[in-house]
Short mmCIF file of C-alpha atoms and ligand atoms in Angstrom, two decimals:
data_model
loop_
_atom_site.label_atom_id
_atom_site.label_comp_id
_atom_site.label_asym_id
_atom_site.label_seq_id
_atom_site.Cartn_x
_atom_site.Cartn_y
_atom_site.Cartn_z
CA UNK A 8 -153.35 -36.27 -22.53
CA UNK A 9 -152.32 -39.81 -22.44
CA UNK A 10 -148.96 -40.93 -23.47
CA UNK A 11 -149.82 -44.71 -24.11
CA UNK A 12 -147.03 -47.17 -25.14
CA UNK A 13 -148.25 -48.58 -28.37
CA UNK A 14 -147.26 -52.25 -27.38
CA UNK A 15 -150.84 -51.99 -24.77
CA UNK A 16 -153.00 -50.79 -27.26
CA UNK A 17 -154.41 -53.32 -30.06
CA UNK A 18 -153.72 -53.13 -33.39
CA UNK A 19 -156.31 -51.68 -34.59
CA UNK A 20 -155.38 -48.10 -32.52
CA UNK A 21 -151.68 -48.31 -33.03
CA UNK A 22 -150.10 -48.57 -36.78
CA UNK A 23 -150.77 -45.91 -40.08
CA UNK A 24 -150.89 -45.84 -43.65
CA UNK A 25 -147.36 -44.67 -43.31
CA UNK A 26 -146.55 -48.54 -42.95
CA UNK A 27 -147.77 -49.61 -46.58
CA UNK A 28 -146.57 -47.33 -48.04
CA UNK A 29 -143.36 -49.25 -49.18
CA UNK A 30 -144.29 -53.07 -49.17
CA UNK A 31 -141.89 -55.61 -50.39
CA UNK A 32 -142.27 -58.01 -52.50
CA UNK A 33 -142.00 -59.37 -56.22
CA UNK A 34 -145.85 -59.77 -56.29
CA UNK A 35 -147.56 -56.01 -56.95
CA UNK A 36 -150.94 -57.85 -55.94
CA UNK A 37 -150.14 -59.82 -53.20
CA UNK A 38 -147.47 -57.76 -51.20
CA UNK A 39 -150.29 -55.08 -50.48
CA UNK A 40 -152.45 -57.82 -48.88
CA UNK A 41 -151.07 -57.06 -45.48
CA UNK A 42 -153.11 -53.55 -45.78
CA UNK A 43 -156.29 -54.73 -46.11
CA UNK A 44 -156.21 -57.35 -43.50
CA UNK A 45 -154.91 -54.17 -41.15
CA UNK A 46 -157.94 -51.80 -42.81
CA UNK A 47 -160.32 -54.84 -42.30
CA UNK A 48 -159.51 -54.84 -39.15
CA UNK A 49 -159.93 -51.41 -38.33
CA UNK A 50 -163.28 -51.25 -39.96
CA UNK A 51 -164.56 -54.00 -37.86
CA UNK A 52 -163.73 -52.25 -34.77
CA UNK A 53 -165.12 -49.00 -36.20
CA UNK A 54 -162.30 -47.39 -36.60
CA UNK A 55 -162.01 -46.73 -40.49
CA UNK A 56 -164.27 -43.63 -41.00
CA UNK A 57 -163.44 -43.61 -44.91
CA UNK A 58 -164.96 -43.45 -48.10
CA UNK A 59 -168.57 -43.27 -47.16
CA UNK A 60 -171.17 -42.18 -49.21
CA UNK A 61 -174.98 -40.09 -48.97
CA UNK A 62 -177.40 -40.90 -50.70
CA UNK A 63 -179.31 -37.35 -51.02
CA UNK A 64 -176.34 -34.77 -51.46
CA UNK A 65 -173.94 -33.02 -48.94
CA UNK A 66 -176.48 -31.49 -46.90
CA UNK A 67 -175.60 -29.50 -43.29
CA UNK A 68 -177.10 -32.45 -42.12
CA UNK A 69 -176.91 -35.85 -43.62
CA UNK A 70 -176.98 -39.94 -43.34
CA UNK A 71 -173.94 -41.55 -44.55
CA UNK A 72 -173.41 -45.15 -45.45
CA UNK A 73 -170.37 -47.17 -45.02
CA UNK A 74 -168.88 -49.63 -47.37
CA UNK A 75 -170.58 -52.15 -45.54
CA UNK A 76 -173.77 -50.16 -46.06
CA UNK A 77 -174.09 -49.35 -42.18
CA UNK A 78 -175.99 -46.01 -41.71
CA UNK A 79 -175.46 -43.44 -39.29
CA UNK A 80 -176.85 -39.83 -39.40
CA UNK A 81 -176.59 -36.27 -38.32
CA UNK A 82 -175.07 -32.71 -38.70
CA UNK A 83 -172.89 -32.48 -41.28
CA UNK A 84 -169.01 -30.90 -40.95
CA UNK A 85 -167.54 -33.17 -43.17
CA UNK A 86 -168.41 -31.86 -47.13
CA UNK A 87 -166.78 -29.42 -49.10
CA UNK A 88 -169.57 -26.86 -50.04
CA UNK A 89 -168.41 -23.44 -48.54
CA UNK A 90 -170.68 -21.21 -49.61
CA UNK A 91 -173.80 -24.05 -49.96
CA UNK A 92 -174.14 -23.59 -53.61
CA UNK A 93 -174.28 -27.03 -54.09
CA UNK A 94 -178.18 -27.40 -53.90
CA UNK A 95 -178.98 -23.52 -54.56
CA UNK A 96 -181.74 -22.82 -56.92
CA UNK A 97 -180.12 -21.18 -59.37
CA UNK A 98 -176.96 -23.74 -59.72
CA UNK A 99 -179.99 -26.33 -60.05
CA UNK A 100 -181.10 -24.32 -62.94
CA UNK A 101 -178.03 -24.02 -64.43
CA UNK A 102 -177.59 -27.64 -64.53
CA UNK A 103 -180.83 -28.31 -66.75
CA UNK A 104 -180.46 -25.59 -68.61
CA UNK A 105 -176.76 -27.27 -70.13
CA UNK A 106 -178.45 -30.36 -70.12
CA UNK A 107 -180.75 -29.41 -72.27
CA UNK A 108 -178.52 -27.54 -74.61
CA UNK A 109 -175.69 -29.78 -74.73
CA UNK A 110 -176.78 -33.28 -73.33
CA UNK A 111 -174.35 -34.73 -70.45
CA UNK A 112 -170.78 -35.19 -72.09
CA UNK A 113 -168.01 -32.85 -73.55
CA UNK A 114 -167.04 -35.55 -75.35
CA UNK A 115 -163.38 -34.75 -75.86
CA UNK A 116 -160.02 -32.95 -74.44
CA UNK A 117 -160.06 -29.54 -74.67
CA UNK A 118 -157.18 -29.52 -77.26
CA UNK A 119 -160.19 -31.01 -79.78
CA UNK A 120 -164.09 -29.75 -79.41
CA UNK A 121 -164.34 -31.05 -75.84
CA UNK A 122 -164.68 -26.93 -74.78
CA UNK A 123 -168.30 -25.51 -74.92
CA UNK A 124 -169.30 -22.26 -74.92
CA UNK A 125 -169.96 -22.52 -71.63
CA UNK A 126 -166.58 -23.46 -70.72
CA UNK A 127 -165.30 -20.91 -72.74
CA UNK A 128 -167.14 -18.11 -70.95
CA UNK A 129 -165.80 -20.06 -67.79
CA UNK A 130 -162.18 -19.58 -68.36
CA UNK A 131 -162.95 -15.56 -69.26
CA UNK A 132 -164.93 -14.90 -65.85
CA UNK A 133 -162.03 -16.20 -63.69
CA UNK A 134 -159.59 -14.50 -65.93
CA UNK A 135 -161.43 -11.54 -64.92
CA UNK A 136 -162.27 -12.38 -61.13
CA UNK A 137 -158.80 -13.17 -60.80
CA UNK A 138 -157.33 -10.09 -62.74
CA UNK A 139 -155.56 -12.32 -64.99
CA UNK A 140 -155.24 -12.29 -68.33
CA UNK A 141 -156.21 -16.44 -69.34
CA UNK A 142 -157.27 -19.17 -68.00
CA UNK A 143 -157.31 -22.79 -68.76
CA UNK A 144 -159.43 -25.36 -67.16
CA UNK A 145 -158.83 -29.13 -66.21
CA UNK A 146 -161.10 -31.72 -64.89
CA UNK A 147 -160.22 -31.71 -61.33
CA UNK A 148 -158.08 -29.24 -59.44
CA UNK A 149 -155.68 -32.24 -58.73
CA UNK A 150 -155.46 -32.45 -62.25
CA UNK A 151 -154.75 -28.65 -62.56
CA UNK A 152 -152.02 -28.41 -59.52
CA UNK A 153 -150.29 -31.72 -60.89
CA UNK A 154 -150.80 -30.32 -64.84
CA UNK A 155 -149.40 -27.01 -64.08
CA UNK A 156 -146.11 -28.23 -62.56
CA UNK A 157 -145.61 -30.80 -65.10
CA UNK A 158 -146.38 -28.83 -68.04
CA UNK A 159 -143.67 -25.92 -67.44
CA UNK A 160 -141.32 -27.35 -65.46
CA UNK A 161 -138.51 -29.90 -67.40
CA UNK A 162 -135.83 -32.24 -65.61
CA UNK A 163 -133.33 -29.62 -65.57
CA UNK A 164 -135.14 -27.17 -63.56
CA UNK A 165 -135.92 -26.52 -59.68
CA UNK A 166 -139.01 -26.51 -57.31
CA UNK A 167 -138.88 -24.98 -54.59
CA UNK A 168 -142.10 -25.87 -52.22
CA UNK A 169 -143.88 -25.11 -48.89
CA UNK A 170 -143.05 -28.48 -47.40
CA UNK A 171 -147.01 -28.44 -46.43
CA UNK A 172 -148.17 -28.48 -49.93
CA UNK A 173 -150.92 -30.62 -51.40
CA UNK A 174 -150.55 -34.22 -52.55
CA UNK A 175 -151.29 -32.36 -56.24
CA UNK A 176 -148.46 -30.31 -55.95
CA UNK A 177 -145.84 -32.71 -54.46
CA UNK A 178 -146.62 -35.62 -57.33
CA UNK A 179 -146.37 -33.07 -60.02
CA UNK A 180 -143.30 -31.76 -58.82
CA UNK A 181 -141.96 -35.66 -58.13
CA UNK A 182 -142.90 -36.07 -61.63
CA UNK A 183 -141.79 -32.97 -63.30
CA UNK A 184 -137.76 -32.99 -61.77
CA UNK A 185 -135.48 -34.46 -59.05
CA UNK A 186 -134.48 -31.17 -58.12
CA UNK A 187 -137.11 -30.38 -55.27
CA UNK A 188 -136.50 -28.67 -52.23
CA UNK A 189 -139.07 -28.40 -49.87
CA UNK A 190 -139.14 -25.03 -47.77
CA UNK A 191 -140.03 -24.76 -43.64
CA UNK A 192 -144.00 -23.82 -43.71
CA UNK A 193 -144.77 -20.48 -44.46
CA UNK A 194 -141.04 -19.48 -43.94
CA UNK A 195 -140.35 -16.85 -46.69
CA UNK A 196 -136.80 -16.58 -45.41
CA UNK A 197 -136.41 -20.62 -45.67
CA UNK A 198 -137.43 -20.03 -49.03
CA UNK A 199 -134.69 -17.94 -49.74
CA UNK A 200 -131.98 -19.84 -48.61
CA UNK A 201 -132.99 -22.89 -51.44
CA UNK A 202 -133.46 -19.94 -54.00
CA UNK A 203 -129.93 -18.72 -53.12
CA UNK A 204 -128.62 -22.26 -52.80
CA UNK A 205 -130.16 -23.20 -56.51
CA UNK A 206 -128.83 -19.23 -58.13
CA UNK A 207 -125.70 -19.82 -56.47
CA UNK A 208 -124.85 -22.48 -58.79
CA UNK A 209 -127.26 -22.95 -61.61
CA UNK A 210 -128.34 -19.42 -63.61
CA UNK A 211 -129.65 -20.96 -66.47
CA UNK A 212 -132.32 -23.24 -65.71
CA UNK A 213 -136.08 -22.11 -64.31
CA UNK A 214 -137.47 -22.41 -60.77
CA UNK A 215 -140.95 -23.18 -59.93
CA UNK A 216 -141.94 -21.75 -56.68
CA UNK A 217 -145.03 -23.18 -54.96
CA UNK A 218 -147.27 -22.28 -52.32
CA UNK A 219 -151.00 -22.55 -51.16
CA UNK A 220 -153.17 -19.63 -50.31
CA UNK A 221 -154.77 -21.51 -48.17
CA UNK A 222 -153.57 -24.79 -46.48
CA UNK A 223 -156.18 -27.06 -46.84
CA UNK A 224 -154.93 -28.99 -43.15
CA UNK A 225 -153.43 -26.19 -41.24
CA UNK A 226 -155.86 -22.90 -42.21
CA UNK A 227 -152.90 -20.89 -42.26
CA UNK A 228 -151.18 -18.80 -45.28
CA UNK A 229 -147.85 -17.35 -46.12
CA UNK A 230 -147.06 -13.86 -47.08
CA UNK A 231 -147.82 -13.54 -50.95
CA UNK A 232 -145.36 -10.60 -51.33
CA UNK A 233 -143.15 -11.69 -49.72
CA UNK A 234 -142.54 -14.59 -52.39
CA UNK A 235 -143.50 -12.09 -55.17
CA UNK A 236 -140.38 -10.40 -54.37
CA UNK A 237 -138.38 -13.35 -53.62
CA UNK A 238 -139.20 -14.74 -57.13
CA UNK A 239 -138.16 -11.51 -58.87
CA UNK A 240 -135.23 -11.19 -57.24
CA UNK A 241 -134.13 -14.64 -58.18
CA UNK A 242 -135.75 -15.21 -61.55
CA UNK A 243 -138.36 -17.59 -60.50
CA UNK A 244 -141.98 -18.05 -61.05
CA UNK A 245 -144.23 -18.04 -58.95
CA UNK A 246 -147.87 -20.71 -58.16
CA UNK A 247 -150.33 -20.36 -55.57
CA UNK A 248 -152.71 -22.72 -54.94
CA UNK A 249 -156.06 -21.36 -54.05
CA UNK A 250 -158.32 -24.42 -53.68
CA UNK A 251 -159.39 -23.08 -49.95
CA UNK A 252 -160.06 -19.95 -50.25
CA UNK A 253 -160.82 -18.80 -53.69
CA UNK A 254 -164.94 -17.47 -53.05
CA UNK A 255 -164.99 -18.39 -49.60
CA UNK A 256 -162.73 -15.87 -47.90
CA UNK A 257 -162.42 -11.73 -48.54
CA UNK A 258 -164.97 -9.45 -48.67
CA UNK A 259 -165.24 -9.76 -51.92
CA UNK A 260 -164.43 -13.62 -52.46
CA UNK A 261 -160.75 -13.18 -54.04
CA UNK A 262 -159.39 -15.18 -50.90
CA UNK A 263 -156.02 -14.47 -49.42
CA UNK A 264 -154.29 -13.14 -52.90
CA UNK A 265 -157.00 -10.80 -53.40
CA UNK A 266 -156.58 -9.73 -49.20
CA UNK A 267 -153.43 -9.43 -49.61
CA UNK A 268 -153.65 -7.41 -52.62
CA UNK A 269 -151.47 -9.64 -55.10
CA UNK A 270 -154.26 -9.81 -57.70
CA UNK A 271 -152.64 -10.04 -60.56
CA UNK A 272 -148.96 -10.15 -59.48
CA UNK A 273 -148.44 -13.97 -58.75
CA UNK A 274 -147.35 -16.10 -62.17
CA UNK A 275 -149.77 -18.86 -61.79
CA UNK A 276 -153.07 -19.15 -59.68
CA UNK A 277 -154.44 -22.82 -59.64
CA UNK A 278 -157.36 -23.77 -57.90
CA UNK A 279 -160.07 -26.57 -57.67
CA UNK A 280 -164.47 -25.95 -58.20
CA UNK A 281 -164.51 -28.62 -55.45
CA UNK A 282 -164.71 -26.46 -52.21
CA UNK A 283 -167.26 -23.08 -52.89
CA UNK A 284 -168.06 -23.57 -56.90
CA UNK A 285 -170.17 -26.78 -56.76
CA UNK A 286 -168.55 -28.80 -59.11
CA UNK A 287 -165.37 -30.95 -60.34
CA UNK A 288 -162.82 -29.28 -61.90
CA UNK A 289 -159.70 -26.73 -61.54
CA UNK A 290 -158.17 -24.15 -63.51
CA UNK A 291 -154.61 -22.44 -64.29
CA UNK A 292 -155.01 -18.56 -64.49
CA UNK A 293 -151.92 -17.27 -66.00
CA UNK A 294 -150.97 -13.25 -66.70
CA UNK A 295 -150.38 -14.69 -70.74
CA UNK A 296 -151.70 -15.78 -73.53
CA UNK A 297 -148.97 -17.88 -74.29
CA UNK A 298 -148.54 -20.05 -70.76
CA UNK A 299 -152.52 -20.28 -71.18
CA UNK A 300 -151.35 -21.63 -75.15
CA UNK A 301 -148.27 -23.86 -74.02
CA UNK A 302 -150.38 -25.46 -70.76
CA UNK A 303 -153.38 -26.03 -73.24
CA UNK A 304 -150.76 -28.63 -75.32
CA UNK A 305 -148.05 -29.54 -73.23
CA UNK A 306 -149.69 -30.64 -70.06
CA UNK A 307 -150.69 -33.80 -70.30
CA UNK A 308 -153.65 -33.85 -67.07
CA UNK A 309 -155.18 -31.81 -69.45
CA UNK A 310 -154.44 -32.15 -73.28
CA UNK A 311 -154.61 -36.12 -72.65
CA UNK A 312 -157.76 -36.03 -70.57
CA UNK A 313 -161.87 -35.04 -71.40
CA UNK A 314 -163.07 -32.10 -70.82
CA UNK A 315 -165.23 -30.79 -67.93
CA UNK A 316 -168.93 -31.82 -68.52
CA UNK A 317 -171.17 -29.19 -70.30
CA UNK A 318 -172.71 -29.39 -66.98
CA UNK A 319 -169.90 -29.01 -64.87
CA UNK A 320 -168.45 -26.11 -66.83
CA UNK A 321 -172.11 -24.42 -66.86
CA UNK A 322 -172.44 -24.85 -62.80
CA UNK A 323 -169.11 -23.27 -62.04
CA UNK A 324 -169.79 -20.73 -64.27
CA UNK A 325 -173.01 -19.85 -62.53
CA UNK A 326 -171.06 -20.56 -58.85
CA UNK A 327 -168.36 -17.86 -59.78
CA UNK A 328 -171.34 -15.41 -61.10
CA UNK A 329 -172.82 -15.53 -57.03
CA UNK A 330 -169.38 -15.58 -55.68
CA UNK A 331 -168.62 -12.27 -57.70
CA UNK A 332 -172.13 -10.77 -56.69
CA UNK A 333 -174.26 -9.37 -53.29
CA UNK A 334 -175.72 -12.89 -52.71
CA UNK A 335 -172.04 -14.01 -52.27
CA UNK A 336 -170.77 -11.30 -50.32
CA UNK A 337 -173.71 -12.39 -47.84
CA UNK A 338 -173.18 -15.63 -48.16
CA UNK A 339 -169.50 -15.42 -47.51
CA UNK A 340 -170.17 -13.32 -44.42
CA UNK A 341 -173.02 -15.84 -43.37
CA UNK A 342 -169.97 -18.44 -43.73
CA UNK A 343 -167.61 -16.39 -41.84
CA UNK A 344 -169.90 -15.71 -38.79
CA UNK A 345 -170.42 -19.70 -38.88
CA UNK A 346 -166.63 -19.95 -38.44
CA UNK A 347 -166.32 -17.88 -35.82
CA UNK A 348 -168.89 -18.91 -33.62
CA UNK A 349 -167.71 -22.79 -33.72
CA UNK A 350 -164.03 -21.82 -33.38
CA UNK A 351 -165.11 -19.88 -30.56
CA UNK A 352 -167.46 -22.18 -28.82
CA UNK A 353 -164.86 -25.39 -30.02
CA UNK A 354 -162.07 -23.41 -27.40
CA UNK A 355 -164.86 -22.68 -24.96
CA UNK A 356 -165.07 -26.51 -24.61
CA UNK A 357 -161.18 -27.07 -24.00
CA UNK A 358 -160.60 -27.97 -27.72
CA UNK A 359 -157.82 -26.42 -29.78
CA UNK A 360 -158.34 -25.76 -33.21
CA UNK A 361 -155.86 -24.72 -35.72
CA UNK A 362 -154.81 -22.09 -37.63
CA UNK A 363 -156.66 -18.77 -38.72
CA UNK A 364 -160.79 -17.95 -39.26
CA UNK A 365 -161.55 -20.01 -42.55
CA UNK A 366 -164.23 -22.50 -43.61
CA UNK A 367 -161.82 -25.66 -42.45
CA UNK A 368 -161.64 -25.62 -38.76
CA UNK A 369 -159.34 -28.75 -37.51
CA UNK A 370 -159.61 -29.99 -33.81
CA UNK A 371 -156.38 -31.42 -32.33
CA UNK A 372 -156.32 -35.20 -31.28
CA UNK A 373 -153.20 -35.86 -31.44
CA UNK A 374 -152.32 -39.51 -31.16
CA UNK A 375 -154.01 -42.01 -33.61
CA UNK A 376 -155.46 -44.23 -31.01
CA UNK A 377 -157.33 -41.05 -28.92
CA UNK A 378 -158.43 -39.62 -32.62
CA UNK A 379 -160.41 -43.09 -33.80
CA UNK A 380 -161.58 -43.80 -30.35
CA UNK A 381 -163.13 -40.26 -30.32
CA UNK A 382 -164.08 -40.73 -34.23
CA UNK A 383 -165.94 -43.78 -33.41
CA UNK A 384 -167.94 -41.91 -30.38
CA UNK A 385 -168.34 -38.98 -33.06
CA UNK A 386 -170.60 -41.36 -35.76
CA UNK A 387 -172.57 -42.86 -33.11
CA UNK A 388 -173.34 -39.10 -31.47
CA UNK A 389 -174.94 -37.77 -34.44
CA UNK A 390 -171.71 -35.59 -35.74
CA UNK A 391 -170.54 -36.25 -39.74
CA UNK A 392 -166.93 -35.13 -39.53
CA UNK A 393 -163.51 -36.08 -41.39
CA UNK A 394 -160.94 -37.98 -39.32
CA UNK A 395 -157.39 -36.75 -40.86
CA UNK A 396 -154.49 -38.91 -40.19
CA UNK A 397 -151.07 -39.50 -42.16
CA UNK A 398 -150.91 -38.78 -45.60
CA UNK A 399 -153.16 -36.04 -45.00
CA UNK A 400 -150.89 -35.00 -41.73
CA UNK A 401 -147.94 -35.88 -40.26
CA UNK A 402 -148.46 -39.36 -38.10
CA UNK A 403 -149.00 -38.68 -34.48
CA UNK A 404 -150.61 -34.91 -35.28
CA UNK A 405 -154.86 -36.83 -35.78
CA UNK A 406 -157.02 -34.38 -35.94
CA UNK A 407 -160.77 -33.91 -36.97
CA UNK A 408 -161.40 -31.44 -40.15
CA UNK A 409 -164.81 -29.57 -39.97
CA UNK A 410 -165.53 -27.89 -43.07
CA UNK A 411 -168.32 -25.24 -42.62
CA UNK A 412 -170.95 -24.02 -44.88
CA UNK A 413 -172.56 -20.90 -45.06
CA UNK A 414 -176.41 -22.13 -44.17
CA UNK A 415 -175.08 -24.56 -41.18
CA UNK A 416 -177.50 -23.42 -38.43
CA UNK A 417 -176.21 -21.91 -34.99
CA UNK A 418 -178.13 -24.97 -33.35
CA UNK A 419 -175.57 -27.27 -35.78
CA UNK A 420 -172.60 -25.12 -34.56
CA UNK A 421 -173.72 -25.93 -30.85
CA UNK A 422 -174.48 -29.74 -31.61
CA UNK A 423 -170.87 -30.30 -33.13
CA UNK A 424 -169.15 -28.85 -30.44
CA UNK A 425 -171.45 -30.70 -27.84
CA UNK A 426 -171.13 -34.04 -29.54
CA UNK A 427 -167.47 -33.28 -29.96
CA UNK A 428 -166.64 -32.38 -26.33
CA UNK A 429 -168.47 -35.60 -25.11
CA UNK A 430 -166.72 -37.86 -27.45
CA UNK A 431 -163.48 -36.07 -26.52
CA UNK A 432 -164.12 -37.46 -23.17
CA UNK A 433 -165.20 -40.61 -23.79
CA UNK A 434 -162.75 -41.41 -26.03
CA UNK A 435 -159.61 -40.21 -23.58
CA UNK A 436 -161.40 -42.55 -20.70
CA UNK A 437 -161.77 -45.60 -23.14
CA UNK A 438 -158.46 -45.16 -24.09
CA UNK A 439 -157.25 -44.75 -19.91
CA UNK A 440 -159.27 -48.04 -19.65
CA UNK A 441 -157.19 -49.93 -22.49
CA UNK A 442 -154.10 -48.50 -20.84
CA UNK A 443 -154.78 -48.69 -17.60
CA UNK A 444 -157.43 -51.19 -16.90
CA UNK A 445 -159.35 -50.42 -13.59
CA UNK A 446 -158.52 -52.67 -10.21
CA UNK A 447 -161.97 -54.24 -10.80
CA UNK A 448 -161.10 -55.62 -14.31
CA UNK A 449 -157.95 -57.50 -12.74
CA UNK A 450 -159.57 -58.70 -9.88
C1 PLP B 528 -155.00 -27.45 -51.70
C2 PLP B 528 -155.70 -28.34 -52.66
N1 PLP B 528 -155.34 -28.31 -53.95
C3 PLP B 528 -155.95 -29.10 -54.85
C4 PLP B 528 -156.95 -29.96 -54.50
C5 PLP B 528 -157.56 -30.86 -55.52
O1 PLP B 528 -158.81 -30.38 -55.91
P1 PLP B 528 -159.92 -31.32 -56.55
O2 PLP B 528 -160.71 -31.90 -55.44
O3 PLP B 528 -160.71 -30.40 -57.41
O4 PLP B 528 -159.21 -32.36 -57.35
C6 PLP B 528 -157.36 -30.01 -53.17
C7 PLP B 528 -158.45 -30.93 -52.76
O5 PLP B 528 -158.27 -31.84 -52.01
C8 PLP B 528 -156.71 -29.20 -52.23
O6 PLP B 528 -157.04 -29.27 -50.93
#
């Protein structure tokens, strides 16, 4: 591993979003300039693998365009479609069929006629999946994470939150109260300290405690009971987030809650349709009729906002119908054997992935400069894969997310990990060559 001083390498290698940030200036416009010329940059030198589109769906393998419309092609790691439902026949179906029931819009929030009775079965089925007692739906799961904080939690009250915890989570909590305290990853006992710190002084306000079932960077998970307990011992309520692995992990798709066997005993489940159901949109299962009331009115991401598509709501409907049925048992365990062999084979080749066996497996980098030197190898190789620097991770911890699907083909497994492993290489000796240059070159 190369420890290069940032003053040798150019700018495009060294430097992070962490830098704008916080930009000074009087002039909102102009005092963000200084980002794009640094983005510009990078993308020039191939370095900003970013907001890129397809233009035939998130296949297992796929061309992608950049935003200067340059095309590269190949296997696929890099969309969220865990259990391939995406282009399955019968989500296809389900799709026309709204259409031709309802048209394309909703047409208004859910607090007016913007439900349909689509999205009204919706909200029932992952009541039920989730052994819940109601549901309420938003139009993304950001929407839902960031809704579900702001809508029940007031100024005077606490958060208390894995320090890891999505982007949704943190702003909702930023916005909700100034009374957040972030806990050590995963550390129930860390936890407990801030809930003793907060009860030691304050017994008449609420506390929010929020977790992820599934950490959408790390592919690790805490222990549910542990902060079931925790929460009734201090009066606190309790939120997972279970974007990850809601579908996509557990024999019988109820992810780590469900593994665990919490169904049913956490206060809030919140997830996304983004990952394994095929569509936009989130929910907020909750164990009452009135938080499922109160969340319908009083949070705003959702109340203020239009709701789902007849066509979304219809396709996660049908998405969480498979999930919940044979097909998506053996889809899930097609999944799982698809994560096992490329975590396998990924060590096999020197590489170190993260966390535990779920659909995102992240490859260490490390430094910035080694992760877009290998990213730009990656594209040109024939490998579509996310590059995941700071805000997404801390800076200096790069890495490369692959998100698998359940019909990516053992010969895709193999051609990641080939194209990886080479790129790994070529990317450490271009960046040995920038630090070091050879004799020759000095000559
Ligand atoms: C843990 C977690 N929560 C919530 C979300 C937001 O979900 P959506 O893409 O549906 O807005 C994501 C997606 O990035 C996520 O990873």
């Amino acid at each position: 591993m190369h420890k290069a001083s940032s003053s040798m390498l150019p700018a495009t290698l060294t430097g992070s979003l962490r830098e704008y940030r916080v930009v000074e200036g009087s002039d909102l416009l102009k005092r963000i300039e200084c980002f794009h010329d640094w983005q510009s940059q990078r993308f020039q030198d191939g370095f900003w693998p970013y907001s890129r589109s397809t233009d035939a769906g998130p296949k297992s393998a796929c061309a992608v365009a950049d935003d200067m419309g340059r095309k590269t092609d190949g296997v696929n790691f890099g969309s969220q479609d865990y259990l391939s439902l995406s282009n399955h026949p019968a989500i296809r179906e389900a799709a026309h069929a709204a259409i031709e029931r309802y048209g394309v819009h909703s047409a208004g929030s859910p607090a007016f006629i913007g439900n349909t009775t689509h999205s009204i079965a919706l909200e029932k089925k992952i009541s039920e999946f989730l052994g819940m007692e109601r549901t309420v739906l938003f139009p993304t799961g950001f929407a839902a994470g960031f809704g579900a904080i702001k809508g029940l939690v007031r100024s005077s009250d606490h958060i208390v939150m894995d320090a890891l915890a999505h982007a949704c989570l943190q702003d909702g909590a930023a916005a909700a109260t100034k009374n957040v305290y972030l806990f050590r990853h995963l550390e129930s006992d860390s936890a407990r300290r801030w809930l003793e710190h907060i009860r030691g002084k304050d017994t008449t306000n609420g506390i929010l405690v929020v977790t992820e079932g599934l950490f959408s960077m790390d592919s690790d998970t805490p222990r549910i009971a542990e902060l079931v307990e925790l929460c009734r011992e201090f009066n606190a309520t309790l939120m997972v987030d279970v974007a990850h692995d809601l579908g996509a992990l557990g024999p019988d798709g109820r992810g780590h809650i469900g593994m665990q066997n919490m169904l049913g005993q956490v206060d809030i489940v919140m997830g996304s349709f983004s990952k394994t159901f095929a569509s936009n949109g989130g929910f907020v299962a909750t164990r009452s009729r009135a938080v499922q009331q109160y969340l319908r009115y009083f949070s705003t991401p959702g109340t203020f906002s239009n709701a789902l598509s007849p066509i979304q709501a219809a396709v996660a409907l049908r998405a969480f119908e498979i999930v919940d049925s044979d097909e998506g048992k053996a889809l899930r365990a097609s999944l799982m054997r698809n994560i096992l062999s490329l975590r396998e084979k990924l060590v096999a080749a020197g590489m170190e992935v993260y966390g535990d066996p779920s659909a995102i497996v992240c490859v260490k980098m490390g430094t910035e400069a080694l992760a877009r030197l290998v990213s730009r190898q990656i594209s040109h190789m024939g490998l579509v894969a996310n590059l995941v620097e700071f805000p997404a991770v801390p800076k200096g911890q790069a890495r490369f997310r692959l998100q698998v699907m359940a019909n990516h083909t053992e010969e895709q497994i193999a051609a990641a990990v080939d194209i990886i492993q080479k790129a790994y290489a070529a990317g450490e000796a271009e960046l040995a060559e920038i630090v070091e240059p050879p004799l020759r070159a000095i000559a």
